[in-house]
mmCIF file of C-alpha atoms in Angstrom:
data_model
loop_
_atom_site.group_PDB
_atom_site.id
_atom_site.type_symbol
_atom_site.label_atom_id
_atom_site.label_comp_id
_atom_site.label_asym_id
_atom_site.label_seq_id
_atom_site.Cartn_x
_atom_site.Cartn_y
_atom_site.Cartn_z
ATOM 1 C CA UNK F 1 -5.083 9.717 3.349
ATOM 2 C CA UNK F 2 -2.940 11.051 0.656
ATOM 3 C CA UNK F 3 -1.935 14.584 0.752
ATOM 4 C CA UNK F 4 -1.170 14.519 -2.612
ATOM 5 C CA UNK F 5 -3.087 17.146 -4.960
ATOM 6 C CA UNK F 6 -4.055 16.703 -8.005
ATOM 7 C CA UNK F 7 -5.836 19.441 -10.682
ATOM 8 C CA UNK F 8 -8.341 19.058 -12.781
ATOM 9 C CA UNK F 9 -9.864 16.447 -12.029
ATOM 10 C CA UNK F 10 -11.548 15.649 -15.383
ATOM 11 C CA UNK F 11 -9.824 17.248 -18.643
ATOM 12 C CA UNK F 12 -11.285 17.045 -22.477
ATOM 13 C CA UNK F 13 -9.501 18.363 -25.033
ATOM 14 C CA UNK F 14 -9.598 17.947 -29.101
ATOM 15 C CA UNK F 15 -7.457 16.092 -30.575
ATOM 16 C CA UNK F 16 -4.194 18.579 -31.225
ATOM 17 C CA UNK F 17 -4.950 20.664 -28.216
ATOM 18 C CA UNK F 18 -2.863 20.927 -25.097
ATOM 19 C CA UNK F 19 -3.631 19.398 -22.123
ATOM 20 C CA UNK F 20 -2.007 20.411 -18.858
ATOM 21 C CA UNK F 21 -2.610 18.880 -15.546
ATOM 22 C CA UNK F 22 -0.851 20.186 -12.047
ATOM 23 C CA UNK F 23 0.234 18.058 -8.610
ATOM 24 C CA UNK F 24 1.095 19.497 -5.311
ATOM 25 C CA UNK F 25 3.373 17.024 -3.701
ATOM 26 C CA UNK F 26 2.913 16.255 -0.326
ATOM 27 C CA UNK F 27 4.852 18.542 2.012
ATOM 28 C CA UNK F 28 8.589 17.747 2.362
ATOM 29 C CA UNK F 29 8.568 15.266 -0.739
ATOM 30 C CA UNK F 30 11.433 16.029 -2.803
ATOM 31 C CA UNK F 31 10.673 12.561 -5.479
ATOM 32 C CA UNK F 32 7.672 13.288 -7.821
ATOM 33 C CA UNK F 33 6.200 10.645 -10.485
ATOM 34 C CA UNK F 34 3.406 10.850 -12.769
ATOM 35 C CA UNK F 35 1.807 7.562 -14.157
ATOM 36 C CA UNK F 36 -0.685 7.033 -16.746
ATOM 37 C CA UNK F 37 -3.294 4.402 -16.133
ATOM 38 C CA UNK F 38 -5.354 3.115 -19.253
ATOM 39 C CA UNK F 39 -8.504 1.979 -19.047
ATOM 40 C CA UNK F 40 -6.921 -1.432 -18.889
ATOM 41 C CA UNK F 41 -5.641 -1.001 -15.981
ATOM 42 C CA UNK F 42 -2.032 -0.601 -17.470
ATOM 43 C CA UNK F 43 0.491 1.303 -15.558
ATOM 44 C CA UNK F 44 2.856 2.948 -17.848
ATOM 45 C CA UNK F 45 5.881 5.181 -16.069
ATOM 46 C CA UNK F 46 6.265 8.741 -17.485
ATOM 47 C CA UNK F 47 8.394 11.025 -15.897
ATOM 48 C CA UNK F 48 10.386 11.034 -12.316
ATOM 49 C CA UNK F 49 11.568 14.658 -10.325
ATOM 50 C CA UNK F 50 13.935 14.511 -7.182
ATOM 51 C CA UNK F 51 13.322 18.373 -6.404
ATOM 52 C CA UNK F 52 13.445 20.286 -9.625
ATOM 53 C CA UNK F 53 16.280 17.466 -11.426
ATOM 54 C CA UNK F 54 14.649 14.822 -13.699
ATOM 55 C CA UNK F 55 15.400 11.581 -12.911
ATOM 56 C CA UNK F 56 13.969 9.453 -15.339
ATOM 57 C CA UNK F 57 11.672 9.757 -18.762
ATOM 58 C CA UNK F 58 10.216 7.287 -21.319
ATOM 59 C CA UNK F 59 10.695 8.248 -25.062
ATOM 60 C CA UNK F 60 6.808 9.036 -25.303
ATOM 61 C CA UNK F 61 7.523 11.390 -22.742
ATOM 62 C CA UNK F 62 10.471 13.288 -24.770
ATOM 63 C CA UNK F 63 8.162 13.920 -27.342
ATOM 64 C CA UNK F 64 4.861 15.373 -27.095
ATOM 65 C CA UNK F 65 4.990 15.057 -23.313
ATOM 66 C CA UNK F 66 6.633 18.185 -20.840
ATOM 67 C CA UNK F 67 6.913 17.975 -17.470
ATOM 68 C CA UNK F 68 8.592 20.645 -14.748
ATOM 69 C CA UNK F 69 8.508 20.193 -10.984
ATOM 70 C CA UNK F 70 9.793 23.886 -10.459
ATOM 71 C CA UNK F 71 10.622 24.974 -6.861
ATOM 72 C CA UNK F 72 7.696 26.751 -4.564
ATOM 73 C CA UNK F 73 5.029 25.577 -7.537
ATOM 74 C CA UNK F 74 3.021 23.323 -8.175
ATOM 75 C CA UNK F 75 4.533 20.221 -10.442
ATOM 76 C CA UNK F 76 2.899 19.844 -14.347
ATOM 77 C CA UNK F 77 2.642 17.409 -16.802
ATOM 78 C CA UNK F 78 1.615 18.695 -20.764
ATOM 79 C CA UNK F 79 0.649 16.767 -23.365
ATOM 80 C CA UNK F 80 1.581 19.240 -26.674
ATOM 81 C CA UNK F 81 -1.029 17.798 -28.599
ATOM 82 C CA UNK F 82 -2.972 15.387 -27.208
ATOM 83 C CA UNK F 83 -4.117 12.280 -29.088
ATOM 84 C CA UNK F 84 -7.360 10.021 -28.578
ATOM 85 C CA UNK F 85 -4.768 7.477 -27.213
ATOM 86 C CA UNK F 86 -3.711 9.693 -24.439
ATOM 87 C CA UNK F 87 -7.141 9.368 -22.742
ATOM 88 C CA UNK F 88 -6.829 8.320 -19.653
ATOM 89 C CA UNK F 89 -6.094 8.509 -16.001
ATOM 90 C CA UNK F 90 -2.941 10.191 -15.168
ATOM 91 C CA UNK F 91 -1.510 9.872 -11.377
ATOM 92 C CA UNK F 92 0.851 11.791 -9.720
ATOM 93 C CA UNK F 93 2.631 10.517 -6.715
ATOM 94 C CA UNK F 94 5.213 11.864 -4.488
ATOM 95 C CA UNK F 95 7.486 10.155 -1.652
ATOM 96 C CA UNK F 96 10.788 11.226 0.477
ATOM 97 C CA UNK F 97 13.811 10.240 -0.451
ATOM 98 C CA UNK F 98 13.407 7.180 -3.153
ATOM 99 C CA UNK F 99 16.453 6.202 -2.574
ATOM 100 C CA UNK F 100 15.678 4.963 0.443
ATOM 101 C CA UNK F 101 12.527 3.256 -0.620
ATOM 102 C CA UNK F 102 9.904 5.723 0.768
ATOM 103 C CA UNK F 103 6.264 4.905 0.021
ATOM 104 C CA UNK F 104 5.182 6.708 -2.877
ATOM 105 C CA UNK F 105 1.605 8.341 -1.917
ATOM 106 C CA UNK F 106 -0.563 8.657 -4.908
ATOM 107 C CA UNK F 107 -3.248 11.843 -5.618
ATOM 108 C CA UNK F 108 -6.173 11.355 -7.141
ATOM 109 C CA UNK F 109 -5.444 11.877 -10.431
ATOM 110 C CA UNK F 110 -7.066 13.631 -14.260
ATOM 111 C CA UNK F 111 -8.574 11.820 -16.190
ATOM 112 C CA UNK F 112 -7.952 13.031 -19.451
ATOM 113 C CA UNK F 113 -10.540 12.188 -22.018
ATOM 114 C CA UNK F 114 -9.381 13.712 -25.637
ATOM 115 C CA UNK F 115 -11.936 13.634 -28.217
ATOM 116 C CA UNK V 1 12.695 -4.354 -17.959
ATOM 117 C CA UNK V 2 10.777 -5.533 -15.210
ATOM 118 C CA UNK V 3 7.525 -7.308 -15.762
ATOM 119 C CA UNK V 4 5.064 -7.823 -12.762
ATOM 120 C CA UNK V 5 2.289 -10.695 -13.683
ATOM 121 C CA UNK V 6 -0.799 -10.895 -11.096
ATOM 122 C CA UNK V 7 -2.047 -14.136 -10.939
ATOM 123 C CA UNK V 8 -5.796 -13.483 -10.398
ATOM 124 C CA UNK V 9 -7.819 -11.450 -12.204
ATOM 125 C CA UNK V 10 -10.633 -11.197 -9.857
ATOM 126 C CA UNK V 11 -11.208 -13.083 -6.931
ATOM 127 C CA UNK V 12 -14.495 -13.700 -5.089
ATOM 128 C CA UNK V 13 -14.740 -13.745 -1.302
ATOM 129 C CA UNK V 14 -16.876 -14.535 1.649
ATOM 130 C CA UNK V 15 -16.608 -12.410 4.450
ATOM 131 C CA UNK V 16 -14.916 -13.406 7.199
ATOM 132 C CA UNK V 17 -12.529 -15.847 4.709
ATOM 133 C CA UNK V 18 -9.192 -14.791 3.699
ATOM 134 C CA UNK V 19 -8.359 -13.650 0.366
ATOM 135 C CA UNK V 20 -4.958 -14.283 -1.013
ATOM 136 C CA UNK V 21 -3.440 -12.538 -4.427
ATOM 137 C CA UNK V 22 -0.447 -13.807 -5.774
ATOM 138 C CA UNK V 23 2.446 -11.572 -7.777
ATOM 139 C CA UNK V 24 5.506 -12.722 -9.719
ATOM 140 C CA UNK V 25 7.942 -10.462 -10.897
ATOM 141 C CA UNK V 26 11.494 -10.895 -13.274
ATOM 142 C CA UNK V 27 13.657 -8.560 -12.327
ATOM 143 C CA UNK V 28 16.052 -10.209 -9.612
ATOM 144 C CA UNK V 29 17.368 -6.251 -8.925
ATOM 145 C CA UNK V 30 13.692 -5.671 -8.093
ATOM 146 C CA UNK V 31 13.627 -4.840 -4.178
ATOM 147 C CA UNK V 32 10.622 -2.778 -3.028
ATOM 148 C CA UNK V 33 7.483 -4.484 -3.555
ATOM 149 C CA UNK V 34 4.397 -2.214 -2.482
ATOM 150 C CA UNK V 35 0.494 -3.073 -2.577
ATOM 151 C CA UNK V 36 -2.384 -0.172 -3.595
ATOM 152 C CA UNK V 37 -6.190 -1.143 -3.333
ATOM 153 C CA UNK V 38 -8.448 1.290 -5.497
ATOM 154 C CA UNK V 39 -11.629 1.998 -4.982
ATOM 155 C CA UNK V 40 -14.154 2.792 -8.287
ATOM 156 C CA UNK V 41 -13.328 6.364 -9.520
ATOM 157 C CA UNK V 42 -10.804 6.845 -7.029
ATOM 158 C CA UNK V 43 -6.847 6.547 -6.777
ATOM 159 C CA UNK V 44 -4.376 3.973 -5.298
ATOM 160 C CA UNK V 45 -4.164 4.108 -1.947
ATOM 161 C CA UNK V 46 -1.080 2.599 -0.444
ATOM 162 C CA UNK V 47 -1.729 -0.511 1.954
ATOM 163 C CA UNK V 48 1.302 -2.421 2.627
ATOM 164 C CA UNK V 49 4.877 -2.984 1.210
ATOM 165 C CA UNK V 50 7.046 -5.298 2.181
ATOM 166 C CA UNK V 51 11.299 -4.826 1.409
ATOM 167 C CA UNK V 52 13.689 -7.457 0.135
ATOM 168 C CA UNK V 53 15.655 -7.919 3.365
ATOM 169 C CA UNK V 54 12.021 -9.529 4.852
ATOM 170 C CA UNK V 55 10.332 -12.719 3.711
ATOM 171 C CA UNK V 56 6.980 -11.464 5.729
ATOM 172 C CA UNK V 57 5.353 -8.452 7.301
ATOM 173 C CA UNK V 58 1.931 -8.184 8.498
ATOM 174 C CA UNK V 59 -0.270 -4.842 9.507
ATOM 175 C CA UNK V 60 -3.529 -5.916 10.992
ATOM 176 C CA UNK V 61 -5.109 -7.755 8.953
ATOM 177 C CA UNK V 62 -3.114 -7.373 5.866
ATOM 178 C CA UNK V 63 0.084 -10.044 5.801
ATOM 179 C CA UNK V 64 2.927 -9.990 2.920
ATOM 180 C CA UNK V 65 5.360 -12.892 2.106
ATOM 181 C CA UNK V 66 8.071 -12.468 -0.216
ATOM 182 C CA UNK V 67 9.888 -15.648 -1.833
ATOM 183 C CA UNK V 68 12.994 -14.042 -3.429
ATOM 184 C CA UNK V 69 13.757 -17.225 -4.877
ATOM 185 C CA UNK V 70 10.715 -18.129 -6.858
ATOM 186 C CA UNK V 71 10.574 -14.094 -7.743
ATOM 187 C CA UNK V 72 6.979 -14.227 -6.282
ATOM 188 C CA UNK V 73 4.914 -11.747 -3.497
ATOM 189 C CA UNK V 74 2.027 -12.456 -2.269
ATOM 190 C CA UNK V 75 -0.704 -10.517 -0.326
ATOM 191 C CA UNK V 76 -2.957 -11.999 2.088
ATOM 192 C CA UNK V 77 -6.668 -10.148 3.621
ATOM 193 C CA UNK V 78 -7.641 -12.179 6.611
ATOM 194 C CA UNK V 79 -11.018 -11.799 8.152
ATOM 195 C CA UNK V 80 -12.397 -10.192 4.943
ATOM 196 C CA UNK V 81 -15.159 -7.581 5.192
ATOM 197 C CA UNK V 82 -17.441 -5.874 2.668
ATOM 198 C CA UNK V 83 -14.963 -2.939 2.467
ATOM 199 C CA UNK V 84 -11.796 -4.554 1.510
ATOM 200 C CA UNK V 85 -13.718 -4.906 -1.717
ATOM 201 C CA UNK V 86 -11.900 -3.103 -4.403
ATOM 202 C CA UNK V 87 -9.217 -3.357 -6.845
ATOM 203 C CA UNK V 88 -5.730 -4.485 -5.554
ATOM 204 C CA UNK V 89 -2.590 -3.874 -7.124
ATOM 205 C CA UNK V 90 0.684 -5.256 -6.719
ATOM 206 C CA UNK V 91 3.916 -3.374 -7.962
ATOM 207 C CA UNK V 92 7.696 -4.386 -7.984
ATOM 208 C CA UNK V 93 10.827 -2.383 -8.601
ATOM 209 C CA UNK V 94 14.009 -0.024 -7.017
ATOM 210 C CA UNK V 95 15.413 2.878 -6.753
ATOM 211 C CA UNK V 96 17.181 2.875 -10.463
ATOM 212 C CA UNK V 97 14.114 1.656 -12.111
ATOM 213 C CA UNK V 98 10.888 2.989 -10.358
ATOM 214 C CA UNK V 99 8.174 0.605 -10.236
ATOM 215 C CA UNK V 100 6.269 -1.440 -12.138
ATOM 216 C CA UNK V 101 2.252 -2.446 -11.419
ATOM 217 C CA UNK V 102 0.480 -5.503 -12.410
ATOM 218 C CA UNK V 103 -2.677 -5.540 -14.044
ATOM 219 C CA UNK V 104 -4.617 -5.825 -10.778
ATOM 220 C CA UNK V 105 -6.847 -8.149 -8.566
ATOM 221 C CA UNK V 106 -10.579 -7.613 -8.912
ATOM 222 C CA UNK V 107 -11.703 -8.187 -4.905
ATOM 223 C CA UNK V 108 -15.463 -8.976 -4.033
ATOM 224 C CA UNK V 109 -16.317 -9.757 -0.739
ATOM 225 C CA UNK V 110 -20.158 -11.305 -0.132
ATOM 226 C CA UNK V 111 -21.915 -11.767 2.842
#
């Protein structure tokens, strides 16, 4: 089972609010990612960490989308003001060294609903 | 960019049969190719990957075959039960480009 943790569970926010969300890695997992799934089923990549450093971003991501995985707290992913588009599941997964093609272990996710 | 195409939508089963999904991906720099089942309301949970120096790899009942040439993965359930039923995803990527997920395989298994 995945040791990853995930808070809230379930987030609704107006549309313009902030919407935060937090992930625990699991222990000893320096490579962080957080995915959004759409109701689709659509995967689309957001952010990568190795320890604090970010690896990789999408544009979307640079704009109304902030993300920190600072060191002895939990990682966080904020939308600055959410849109009804940006309802839906968002996963955060964590593995060892990507670079070496660790599994990446998936939490349970928020599911952001913005109204 | 990479783009991952699964093959079957859903897929209908009868226990005890095998169930086979089928993934084709573009990238040729693509070399990590994991599979997640999820469950209604819940996350991905990590089944099997298989690497590009391998053409197979199996873990109980689970088996992967990768044909590097044809840019196509598939994964096979053997001996099906009711709880392999569940949404199956296949992914494809590396280290430089993280991965990307296919739509995902729809899995019913009937008695």
């Amino acid at each position: 089972n995945s040791k990853v943790i995930q808070t809230p569970r379930y987030l609704v926010k107006g549309q313009g609010q902030k919407a935060k969300m937090r992930c625990i890695p699991e222990k000893g997992h320096p490579v962080v990612f957080w995915y959004q799934q759409n109701k689709n089923n659509e995967f689309k990549f957001l952010i990568n960490f190795q320890n604090q450093e970010v690896l990789q971003q999408i544009d979307m991501t640079e704009k109304r989308f902030s993300a920190e995985c600072p060191s002895n707290s939990p990682c966080s992913l904020e939308i600055q003001s959410s849109e009804a588009g940006d309802s839906a599941l968002y996963l955060c997964a964590s593995s060892g060294d990507w670079g070496s093609q660790n599994t990446l272990y998936f939490g349970a996710g928020t599911r952001l609903s913005v109204l | 960019g990479e783009k991952v195409e699964q093959h079957e939508s859903t897929l209908s089963v009868r226990e005890g049969d095998s169930a086979v999904i089928n993934c084709t991906y573009t990238d040729t720099a693509s070399s990590y190719f994991p599979w997640y089942k999820q469950e209604a309301g819940k996350s991905l949970h990590f089944v099997i990957d298989i690497r590009s120096n391998v053409d197979r790899k199996q873990s109980q009942r689970l088996i992967v075959l990768l044909d590097k040439k044809a840019k196509r993965f598939s994964l096979h359930i053997t001996a099906t039960q009711p709880e392999d039923s569940a949404i199956y995803f296949c992914a494809a990527g590396n280290y430089a480009q993280g991965l990307t997920f296919g739509l995902g395989t729809r899995v019913s298994v009937f008695p």
